[in-house]
Amino acid sequence: GGLPFVELESAIETARVHTVCMSVTRQVLFQVHKSRFGDMVERFPEVRFVVGGPGIVHVEHEVVQLGASPWMPHRTLSELAEVV
């Protein structure tokens, strides 16, 4: 199955959010969906995308290249709340 990008994009437009936080559980999921995710990041330049989870370890530079901010697994959610 695919990730619900259409639903997420609709929610971003409807709620007019400023930040979207996503967690990637496995690196293979990031690799499979990164092109589609990159397209979404480009479509919403006013939104900050933060991507975390074990699936971005060792590929955080790719997250940055897509225009998103990596959030490494060793960092806490309370730290994330302070940033967003």
Coordinates of C-alpha atoms in Angstrom, one line a residue:
G1 CA 0.0 0.0 0.0
G2 CA 1.0 3.6 -0.5
L3 CA 1.2 6.4 1.9
P4 CA -1.8 8.7 2.1
F5 CA -0.1 11.7 0.3
V6 CA -3.4 12.9 -1.2
E7 CA -5.1 12.9 2.1
L8 CA -2.1 14.7 3.8
E9 CA -2.0 17.3 1.1
S10 CA -5.7 17.9 1.4
A11 CA -5.3 18.3 5.2
I12 CA -2.4 20.7 4.8
E13 CA -4.6 22.9 2.4
T14 CA -7.7 22.7 4.6
A15 CA -6.0 23.3 8.0
R16 CA -3.4 25.7 6.6
V17 CA -0.7 24.2 8.8
H18 CA 2.8 25.6 9.3
T19 CA 4.6 22.4 10.2
V20 CA 4.2 18.7 9.3
C21 CA 6.0 16.1 11.4
M22 CA 6.4 12.6 9.9
S23 CA 8.1 9.5 11.3
V24 CA 9.7 6.9 9.0
T25 CA 10.0 3.5 10.5
R26 CA 12.2 1.8 7.9
Q27 CA 14.7 3.2 5.4
V28 CA 13.2 1.2 2.6
L29 CA 9.9 3.2 3.0
F30 CA 11.8 6.5 2.8
Q31 CA 13.6 5.3 -0.4
V32 CA 10.3 4.1 -2.0
H33 CA 8.4 7.3 -1.2
K34 CA 11.1 10.0 -1.3
S35 CA 10.3 11.2 -4.8
R36 CA 6.6 11.6 -4.0
F37 CA 7.5 13.2 -0.6
G38 CA 9.9 15.6 -2.4
D39 CA 7.1 16.7 -4.8
M40 CA 4.8 17.4 -1.8
V41 CA 7.5 19.5 -0.1
E42 CA 7.9 21.5 -3.3
R43 CA 4.2 22.0 -3.5
F44 CA 4.0 23.6 -0.1
P45 CA 7.0 25.9 0.3
E46 CA 5.4 27.7 3.2
V47 CA 5.2 24.5 5.3
R48 CA 8.1 23.2 7.3
F49 CA 8.4 19.4 7.0
V50 CA 10.2 17.6 9.8
V51 CA 11.0 13.9 9.2
G52 CA 12.2 11.7 12.0
G53 CA 12.4 8.1 13.0
P54 CA 14.8 5.2 12.5
G55 CA 14.2 5.1 8.8
I56 CA 16.2 8.3 8.2
V57 CA 19.4 7.3 10.1
H58 CA 22.3 7.6 7.6
V59 CA 20.2 9.3 5.0
E60 CA 19.4 12.5 6.8
H61 CA 21.3 14.4 4.0
E62 CA 18.7 13.1 1.6
V63 CA 15.9 14.5 3.8
V64 CA 17.7 17.9 3.7
Q65 CA 18.1 17.7 -0.1
L66 CA 14.3 17.2 -0.4
G67 CA 13.8 20.5 1.5
A68 CA 12.8 18.9 4.8
S69 CA 14.3 19.0 8.3
P70 CA 15.7 15.7 9.7
W71 CA 14.9 14.9 13.3
M72 CA 17.2 12.2 14.6
P73 CA 15.8 9.4 16.8
H74 CA 18.0 10.2 19.8
R75 CA 16.3 13.6 20.1
T76 CA 13.2 13.9 22.3
L77 CA 9.7 15.0 21.4
S78 CA 9.9 17.8 23.9
E79 CA 12.9 19.2 22.0
L80 CA 10.8 19.0 18.8
A81 CA 8.0 20.8 20.5
E82 CA 10.4 23.7 21.3
V83 CA 11.5 23.9 17.6
V84 CA 8.2 23.8 15.9

